[in-house]
mmCIF file of C-alpha atoms and ligand atoms in Angstrom:
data_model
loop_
_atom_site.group_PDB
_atom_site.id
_atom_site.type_symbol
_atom_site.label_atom_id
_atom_site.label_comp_id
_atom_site.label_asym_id
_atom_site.label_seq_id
_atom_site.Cartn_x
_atom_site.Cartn_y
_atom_site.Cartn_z
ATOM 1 C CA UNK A 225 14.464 13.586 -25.986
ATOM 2 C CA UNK A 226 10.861 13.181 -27.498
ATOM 3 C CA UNK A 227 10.066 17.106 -26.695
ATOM 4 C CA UNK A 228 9.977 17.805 -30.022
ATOM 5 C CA UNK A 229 6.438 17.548 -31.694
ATOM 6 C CA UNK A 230 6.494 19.026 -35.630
ATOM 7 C CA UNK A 231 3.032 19.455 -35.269
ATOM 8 C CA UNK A 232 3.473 23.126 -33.598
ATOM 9 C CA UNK A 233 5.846 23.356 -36.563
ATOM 10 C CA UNK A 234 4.156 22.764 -39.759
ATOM 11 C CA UNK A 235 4.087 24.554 -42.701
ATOM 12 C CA UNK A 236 6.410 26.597 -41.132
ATOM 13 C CA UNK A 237 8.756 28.855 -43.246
ATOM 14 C CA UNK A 238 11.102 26.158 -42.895
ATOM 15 C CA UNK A 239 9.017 23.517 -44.239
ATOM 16 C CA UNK A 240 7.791 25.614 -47.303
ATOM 17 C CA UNK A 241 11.744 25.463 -48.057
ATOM 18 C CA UNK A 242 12.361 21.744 -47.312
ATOM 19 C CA UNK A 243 9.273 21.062 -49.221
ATOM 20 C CA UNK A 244 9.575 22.925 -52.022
ATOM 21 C CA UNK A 245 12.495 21.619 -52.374
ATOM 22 C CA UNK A 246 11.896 17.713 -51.924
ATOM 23 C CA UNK A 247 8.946 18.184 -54.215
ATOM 24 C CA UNK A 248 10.844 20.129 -57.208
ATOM 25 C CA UNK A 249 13.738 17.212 -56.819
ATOM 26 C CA UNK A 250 11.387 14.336 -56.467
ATOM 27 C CA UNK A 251 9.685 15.474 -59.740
ATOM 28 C CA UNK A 252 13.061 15.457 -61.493
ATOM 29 C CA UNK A 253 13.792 11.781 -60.380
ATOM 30 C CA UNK A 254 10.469 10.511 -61.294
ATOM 31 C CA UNK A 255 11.070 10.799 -65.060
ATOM 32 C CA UNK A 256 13.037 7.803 -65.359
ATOM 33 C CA UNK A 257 11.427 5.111 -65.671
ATOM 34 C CA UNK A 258 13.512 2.516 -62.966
ATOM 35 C CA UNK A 259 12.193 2.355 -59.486
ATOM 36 C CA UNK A 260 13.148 4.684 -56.549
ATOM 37 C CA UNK A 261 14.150 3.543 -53.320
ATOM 38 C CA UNK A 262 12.828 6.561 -51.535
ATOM 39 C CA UNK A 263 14.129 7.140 -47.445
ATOM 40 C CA UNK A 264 12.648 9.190 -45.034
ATOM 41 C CA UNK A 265 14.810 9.184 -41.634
ATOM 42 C CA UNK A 266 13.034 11.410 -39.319
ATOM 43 C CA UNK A 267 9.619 11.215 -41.060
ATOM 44 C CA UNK A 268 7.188 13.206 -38.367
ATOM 45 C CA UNK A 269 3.419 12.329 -38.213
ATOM 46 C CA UNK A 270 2.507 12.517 -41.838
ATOM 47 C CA UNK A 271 -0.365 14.745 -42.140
ATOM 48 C CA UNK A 272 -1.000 17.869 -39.290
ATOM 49 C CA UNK A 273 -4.228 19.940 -38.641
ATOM 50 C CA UNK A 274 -3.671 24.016 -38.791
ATOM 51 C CA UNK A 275 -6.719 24.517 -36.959
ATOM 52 C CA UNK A 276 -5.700 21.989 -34.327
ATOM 53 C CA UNK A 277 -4.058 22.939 -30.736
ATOM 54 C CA UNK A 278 -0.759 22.533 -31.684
ATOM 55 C CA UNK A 279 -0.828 24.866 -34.424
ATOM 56 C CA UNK A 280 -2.269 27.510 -32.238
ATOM 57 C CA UNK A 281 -0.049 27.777 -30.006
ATOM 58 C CA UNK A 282 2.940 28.087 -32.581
ATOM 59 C CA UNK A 283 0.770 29.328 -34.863
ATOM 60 C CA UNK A 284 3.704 29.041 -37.189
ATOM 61 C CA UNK A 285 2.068 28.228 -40.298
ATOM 62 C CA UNK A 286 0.455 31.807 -40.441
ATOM 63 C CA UNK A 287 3.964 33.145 -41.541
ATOM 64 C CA UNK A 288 5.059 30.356 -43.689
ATOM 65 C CA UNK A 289 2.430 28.167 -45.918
ATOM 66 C CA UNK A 290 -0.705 30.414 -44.950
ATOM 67 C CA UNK A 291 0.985 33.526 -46.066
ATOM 68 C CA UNK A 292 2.247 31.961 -49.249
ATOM 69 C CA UNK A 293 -1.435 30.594 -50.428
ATOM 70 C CA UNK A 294 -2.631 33.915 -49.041
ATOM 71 C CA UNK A 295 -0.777 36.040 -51.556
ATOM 72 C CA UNK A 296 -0.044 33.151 -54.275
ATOM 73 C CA UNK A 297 -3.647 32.033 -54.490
ATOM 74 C CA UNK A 298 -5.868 35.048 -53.212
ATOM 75 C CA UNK A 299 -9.869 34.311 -52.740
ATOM 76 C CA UNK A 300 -10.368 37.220 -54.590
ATOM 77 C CA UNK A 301 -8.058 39.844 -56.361
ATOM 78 C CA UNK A 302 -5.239 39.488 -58.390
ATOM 79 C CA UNK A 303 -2.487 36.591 -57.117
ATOM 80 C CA UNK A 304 1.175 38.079 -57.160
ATOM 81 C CA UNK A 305 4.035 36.447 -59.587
ATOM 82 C CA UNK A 306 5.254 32.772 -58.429
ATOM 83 C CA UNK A 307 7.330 30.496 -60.229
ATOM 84 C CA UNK A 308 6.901 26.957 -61.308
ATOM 85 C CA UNK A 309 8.327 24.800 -58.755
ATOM 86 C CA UNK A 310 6.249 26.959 -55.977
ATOM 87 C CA UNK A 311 2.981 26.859 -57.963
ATOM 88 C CA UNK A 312 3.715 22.959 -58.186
ATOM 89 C CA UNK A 313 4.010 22.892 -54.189
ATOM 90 C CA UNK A 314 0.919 25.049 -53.985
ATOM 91 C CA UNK A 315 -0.688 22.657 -56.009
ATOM 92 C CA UNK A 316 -0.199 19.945 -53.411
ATOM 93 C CA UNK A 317 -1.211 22.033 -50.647
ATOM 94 C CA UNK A 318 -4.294 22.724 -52.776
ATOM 95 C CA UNK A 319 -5.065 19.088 -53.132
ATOM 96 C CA UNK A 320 -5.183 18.312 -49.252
ATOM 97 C CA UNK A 321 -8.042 20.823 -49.005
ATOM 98 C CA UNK A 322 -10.112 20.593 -51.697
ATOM 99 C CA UNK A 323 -12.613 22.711 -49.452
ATOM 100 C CA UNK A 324 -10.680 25.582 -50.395
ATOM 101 C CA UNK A 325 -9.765 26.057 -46.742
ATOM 102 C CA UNK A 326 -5.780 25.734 -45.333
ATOM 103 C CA UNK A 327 -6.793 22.734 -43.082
ATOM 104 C CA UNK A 328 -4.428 20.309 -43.847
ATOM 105 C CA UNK A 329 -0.954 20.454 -43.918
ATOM 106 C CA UNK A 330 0.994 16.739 -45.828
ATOM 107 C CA UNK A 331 4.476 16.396 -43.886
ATOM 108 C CA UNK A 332 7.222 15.185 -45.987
ATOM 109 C CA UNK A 333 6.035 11.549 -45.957
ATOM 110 C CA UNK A 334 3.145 12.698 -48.028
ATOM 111 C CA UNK A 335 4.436 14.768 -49.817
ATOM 112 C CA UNK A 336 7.064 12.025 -50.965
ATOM 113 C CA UNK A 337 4.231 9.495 -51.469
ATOM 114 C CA UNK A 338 2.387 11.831 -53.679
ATOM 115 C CA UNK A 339 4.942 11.947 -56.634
ATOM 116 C CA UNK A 340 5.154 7.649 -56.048
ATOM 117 C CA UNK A 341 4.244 5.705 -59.752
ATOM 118 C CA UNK A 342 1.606 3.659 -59.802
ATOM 119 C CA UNK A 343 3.164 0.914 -62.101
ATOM 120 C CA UNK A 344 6.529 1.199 -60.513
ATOM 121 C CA UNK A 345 8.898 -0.412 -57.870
ATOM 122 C CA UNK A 346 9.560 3.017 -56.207
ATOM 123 C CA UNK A 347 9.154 1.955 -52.555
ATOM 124 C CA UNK A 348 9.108 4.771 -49.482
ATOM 125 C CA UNK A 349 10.811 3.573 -46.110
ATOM 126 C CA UNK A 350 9.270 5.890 -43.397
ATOM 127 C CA UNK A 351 11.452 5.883 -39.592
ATOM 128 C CA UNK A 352 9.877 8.078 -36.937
ATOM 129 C CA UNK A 353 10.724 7.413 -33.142
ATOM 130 C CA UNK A 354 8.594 9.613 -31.247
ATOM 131 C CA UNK A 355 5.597 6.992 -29.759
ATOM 132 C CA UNK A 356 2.944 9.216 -30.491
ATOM 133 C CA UNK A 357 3.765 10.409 -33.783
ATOM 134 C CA UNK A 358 4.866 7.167 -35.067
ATOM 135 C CA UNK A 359 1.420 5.960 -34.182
ATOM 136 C CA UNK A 360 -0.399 8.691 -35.953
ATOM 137 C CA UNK A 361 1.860 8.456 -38.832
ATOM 138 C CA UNK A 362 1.386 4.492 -39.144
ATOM 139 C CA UNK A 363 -2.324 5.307 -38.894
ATOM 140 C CA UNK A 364 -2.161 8.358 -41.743
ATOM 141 C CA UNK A 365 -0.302 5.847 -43.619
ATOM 142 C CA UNK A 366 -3.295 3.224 -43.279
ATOM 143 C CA UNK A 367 -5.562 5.558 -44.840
ATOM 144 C CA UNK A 368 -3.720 5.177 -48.109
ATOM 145 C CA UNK A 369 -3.703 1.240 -48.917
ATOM 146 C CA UNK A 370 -0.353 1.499 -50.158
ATOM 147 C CA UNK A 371 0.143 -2.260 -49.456
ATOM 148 C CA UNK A 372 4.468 -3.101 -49.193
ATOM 149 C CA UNK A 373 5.036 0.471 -51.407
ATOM 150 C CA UNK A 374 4.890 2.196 -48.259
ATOM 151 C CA UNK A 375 6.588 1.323 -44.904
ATOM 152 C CA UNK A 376 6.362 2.835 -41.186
ATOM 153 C CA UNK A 377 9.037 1.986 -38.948
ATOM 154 C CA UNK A 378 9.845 3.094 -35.069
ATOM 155 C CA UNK A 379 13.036 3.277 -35.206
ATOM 156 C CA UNK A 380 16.152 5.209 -34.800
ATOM 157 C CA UNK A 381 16.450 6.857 -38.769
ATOM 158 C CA UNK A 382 20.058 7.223 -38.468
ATOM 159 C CA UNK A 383 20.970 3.809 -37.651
ATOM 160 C CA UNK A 384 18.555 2.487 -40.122
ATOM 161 C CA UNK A 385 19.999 3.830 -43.402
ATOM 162 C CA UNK A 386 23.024 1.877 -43.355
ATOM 163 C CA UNK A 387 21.838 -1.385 -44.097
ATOM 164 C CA UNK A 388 19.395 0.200 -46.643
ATOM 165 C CA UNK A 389 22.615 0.956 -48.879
ATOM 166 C CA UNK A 390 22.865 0.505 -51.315
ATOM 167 C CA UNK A 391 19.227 -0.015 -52.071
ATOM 168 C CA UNK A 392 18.469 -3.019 -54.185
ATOM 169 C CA UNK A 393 18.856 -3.114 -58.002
ATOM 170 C CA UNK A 394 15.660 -2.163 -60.177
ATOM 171 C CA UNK A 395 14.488 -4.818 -63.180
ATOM 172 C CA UNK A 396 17.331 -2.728 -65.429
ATOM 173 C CA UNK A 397 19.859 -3.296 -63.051
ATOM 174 C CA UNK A 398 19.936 0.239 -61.964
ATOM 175 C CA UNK A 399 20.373 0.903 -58.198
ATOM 176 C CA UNK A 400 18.142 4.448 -57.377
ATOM 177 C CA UNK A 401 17.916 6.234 -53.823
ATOM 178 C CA UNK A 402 16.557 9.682 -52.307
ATOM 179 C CA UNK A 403 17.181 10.147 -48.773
ATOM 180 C CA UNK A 404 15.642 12.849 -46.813
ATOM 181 C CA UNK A 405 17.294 13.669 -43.481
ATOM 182 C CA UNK A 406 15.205 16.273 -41.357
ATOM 183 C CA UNK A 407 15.824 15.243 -37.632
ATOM 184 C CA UNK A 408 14.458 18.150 -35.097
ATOM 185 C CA UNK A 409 18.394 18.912 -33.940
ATOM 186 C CA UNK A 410 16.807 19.072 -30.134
ATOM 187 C CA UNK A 411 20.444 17.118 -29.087
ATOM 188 C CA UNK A 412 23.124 18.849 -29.657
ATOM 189 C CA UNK A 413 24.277 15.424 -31.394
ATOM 190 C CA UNK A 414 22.193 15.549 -34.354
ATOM 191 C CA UNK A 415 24.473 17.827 -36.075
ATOM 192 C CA UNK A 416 27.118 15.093 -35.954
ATOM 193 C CA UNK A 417 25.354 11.917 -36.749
ATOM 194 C CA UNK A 418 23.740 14.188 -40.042
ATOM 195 C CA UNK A 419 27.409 14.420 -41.180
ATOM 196 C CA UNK A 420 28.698 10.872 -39.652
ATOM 197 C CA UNK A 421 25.392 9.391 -41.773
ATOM 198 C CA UNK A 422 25.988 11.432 -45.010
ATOM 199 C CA UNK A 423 29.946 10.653 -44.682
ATOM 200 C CA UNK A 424 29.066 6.766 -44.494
ATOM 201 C CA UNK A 425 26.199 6.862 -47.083
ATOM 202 C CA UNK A 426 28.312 8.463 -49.826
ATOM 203 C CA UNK A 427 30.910 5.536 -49.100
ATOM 204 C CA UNK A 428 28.295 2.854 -49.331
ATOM 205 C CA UNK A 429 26.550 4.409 -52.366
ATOM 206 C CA UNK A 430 27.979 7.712 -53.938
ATOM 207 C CA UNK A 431 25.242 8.203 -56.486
ATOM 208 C CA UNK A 432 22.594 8.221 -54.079
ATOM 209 C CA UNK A 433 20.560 11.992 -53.736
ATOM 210 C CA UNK A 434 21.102 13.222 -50.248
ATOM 211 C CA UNK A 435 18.787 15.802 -48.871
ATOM 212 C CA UNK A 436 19.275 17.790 -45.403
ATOM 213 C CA UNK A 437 17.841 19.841 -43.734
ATOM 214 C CA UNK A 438 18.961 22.351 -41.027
ATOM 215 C CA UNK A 439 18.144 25.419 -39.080
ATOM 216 C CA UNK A 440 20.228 28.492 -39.249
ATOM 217 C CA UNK A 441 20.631 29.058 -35.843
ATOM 218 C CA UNK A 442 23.465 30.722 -33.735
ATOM 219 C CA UNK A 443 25.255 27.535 -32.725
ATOM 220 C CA UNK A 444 28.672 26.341 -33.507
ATOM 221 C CA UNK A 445 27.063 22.776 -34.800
ATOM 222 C CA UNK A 446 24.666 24.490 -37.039
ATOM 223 C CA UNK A 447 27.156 26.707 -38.269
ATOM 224 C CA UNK A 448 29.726 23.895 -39.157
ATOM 225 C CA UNK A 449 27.332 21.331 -40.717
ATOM 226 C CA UNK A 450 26.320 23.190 -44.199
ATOM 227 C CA UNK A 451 30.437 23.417 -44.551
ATOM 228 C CA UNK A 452 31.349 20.010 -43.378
ATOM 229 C CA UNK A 453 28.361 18.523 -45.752
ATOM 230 C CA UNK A 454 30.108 20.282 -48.410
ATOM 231 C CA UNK A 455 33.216 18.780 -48.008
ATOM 232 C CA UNK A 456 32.207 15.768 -47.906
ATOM 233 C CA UNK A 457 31.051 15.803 -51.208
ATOM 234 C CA UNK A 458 33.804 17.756 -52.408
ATOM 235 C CA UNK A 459 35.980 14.856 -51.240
ATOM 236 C CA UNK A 460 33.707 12.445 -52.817
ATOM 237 C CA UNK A 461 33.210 14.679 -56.071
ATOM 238 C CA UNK A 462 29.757 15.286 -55.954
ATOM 239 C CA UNK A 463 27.693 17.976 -56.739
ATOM 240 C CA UNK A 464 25.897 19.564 -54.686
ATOM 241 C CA UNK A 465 23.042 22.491 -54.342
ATOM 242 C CA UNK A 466 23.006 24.886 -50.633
ATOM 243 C CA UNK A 467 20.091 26.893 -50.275
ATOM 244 C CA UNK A 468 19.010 29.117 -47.181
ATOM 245 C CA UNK A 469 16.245 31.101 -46.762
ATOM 246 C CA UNK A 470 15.528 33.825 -44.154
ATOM 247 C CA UNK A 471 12.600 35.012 -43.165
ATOM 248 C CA UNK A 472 13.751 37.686 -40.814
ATOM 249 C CA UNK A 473 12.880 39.228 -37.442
ATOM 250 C CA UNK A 474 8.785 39.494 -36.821
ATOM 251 C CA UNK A 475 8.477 43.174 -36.276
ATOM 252 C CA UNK A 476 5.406 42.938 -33.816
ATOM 253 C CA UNK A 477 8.313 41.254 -31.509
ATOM 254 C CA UNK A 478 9.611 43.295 -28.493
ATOM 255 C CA UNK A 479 13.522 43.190 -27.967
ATOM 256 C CA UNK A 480 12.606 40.869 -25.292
ATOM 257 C CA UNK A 481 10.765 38.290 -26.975
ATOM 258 C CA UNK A 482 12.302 35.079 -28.461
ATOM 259 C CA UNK A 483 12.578 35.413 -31.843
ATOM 260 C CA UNK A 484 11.822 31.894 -32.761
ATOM 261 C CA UNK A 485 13.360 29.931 -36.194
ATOM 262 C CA UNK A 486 13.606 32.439 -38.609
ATOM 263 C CA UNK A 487 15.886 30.682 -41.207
ATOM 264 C CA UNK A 488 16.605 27.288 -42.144
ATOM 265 C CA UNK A 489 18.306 26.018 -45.375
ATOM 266 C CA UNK A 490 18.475 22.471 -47.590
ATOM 267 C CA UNK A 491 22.057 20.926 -48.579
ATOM 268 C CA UNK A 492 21.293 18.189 -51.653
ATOM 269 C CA UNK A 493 24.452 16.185 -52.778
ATOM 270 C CA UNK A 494 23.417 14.943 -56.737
ATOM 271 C CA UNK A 495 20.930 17.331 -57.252
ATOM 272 C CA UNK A 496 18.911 17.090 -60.160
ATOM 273 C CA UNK A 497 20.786 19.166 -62.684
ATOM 274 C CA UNK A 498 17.306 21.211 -63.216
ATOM 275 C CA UNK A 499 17.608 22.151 -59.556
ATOM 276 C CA UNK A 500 18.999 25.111 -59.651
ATOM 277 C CA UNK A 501 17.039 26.891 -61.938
ATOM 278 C CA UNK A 502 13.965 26.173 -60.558
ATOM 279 C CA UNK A 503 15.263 27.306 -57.144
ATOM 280 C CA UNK A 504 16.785 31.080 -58.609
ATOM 281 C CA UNK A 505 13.157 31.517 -59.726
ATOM 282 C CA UNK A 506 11.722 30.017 -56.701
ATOM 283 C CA UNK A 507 13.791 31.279 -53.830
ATOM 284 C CA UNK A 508 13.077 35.353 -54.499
ATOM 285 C CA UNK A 509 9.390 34.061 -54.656
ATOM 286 C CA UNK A 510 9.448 32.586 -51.464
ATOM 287 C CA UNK A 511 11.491 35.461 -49.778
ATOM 288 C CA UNK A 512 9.469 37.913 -51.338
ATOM 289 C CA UNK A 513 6.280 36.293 -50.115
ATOM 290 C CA UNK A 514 7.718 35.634 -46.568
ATOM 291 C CA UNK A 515 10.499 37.902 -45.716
ATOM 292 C CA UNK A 516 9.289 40.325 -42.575
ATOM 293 C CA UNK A 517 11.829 42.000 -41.373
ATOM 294 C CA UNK A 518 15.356 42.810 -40.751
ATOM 295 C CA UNK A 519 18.279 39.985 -41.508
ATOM 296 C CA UNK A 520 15.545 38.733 -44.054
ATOM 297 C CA UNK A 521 18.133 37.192 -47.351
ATOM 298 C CA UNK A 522 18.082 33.709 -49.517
ATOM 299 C CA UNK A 523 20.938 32.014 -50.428
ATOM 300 C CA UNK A 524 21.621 29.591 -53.182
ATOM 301 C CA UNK A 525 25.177 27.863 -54.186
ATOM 302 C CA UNK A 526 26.380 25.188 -55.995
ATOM 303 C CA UNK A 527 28.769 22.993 -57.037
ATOM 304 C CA UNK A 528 29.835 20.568 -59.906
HETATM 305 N N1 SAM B 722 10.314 15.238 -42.109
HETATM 306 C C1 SAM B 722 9.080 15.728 -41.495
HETATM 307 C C2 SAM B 722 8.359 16.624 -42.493
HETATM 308 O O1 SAM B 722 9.031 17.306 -43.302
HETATM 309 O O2 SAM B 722 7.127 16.641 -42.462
HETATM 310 C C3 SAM B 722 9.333 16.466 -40.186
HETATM 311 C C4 SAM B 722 10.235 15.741 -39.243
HETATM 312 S S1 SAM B 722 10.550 16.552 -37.726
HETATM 313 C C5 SAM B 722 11.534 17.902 -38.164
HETATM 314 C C6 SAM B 722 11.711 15.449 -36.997
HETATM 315 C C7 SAM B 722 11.073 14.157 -36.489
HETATM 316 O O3 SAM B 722 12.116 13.234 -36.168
HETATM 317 C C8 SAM B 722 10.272 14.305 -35.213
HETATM 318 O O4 SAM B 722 8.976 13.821 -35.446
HETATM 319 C C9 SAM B 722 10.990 13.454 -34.173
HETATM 320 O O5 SAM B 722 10.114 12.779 -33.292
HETATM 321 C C10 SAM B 722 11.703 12.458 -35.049
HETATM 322 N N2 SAM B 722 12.939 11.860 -34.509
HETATM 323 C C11 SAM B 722 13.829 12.385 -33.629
HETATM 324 N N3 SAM B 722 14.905 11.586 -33.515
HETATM 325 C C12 SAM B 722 14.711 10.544 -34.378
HETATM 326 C C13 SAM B 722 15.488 9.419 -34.768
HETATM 327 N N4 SAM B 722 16.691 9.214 -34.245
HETATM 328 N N5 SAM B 722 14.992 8.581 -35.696
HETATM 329 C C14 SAM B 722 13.763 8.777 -36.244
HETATM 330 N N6 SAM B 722 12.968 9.844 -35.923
HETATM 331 C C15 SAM B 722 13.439 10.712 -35.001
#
């Protein structure tokens, strides 16, 4: 427990996907006008220095968001094609470093808080367990005088969300809630209380949009939870949206060496019905930009 640090993580392959998509979905809720109860369970640290130890040593941002910006927003010479939802995440990359320089990379929590309305009741409910980070994220947090719009919370995400549903009505009457779920699957258990929470949450409030994220890795769990998530909503007829992306084997890696994550993919039940099309043009973007090698692919499926 608590070996996990997403700081040797971000802007990772996997979190272009996760925040490409969050972004693209979070846009699509924001157009009405009733307040969002927005819920992140596993929040991380907030904001994360490339340049800083941690990244180094990972150095996994090189093959996800510094590639991307690399080829999507070139110092010089002519950028290659992107599509709308990617140029709208580069955009928020962009505004982090207005230097021009990939220095700062905003976590999910920012990301979220980004797309929040001034004049609105949206409110963001941050969990994060890890000592350290949750003190660095409570302190990123600080930064942004959000007053009661934005709350930090050590505690255990999972447990949390159940009393949170379903969230209270807006001024309309209208009850309206994104979760994100993005825990760091280092237990083995994670895999089941993702589907145990999702299973419960669609009982306690079926309309609510569920997002998950997970790492395509060669382990039973992580094999079974993109189908178990989709029945569950099946059985609760919901739609829902699968996408995977694969970046593929590094081909500077010996037959020896561990390969590291090289896919990861983002289950949504009630996707925004735009969803979809933004991700067919987005996905061969992103692959195109970061595939490397062999078993490189993107997925994309849907239902209702
Ligand atoms: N959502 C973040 C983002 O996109 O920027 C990254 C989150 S990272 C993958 C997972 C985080 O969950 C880690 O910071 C870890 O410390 C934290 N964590 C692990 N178990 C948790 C739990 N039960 N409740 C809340 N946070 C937890």
């Amino acid at each position: 427990m608590f070996s996990y640090r997403h700081a040797f993580h971000a802007g990772n392959h996997a979190d272009v996907l996760k925040h490409v998509v969050l972004l693209a979905t979070l846009r699509h809720l924001m157009h009405k006008e009733a307040g969002l109860t927005l819920i992140d369970t596993h929040a991380g640290a907030g904001l994360y220095r490339l340049d800083s130890d941690f990244t180094d040593k990972g150095d996994e941002a090189r093959d996800g968001i510094v590639k991307l910006m690399g080829a999507l927003r070139p110092a010089s010479g002519q950028p290659a094609a992107s599509a709308a939802a990617v140029d709208d995440y580069l955009d928020l990359i962009a505004g982090f470093n207005p230097s021009g320089q990939l220095r700062v990379y905003p976590g999910s929590p920012f990301v979220v808080h980004s797309t929040l309305r001034a004049a609105s009741r949206d409110r963001l409910r941050l969990y994060e367990l890890h000592p350290t980070d949750s003190r660095t994220l409570s302190a990123n947090i600080a930064q942004l005088e959000a007053g009661r719009t934005v709350s930090v919370h050590r505690e255990d995400g999972f447990a949390a969300l159940r009393p949170l549903l379903p969230p209270p009505p807006g001024p309309g009457g209208s009850r309206r809630a994104m979760v994100l779920i993005d825990p760091s699957y280092e237990i083995k258990s994670d895999y089941h209380k993702v589907s145990a929470c999702i299973q419960e949450s669609l009982k306690r409030f079926p309309t609510g949009c569920y997002l998950v994220w997970y790492p395509v890795i060669p382990r039973p769990e992580a094999h079974d939870l993109p189908r178990r998530l989709r029945t569950l909503a099946n059985q609760s007829q919901r739609p829902w949206l699968h996408a995977t992306l694969a970046i593929g084997q590094d081909p500077s890696h010996g037959p020896d060496d561990r390969p590291g994550l090289t896919a990861s993919g983002m289950f949504v039940i009630n996707p925004p019905y735009t969803l979809k099309a933004q991700l067919q043009e987005a996905l061969p973007v992103l692959l195109n930009m970061l595939g490397r090698g062999r078993g490189q692919g993107q997925t994309l499926e849907s239902a209702g």
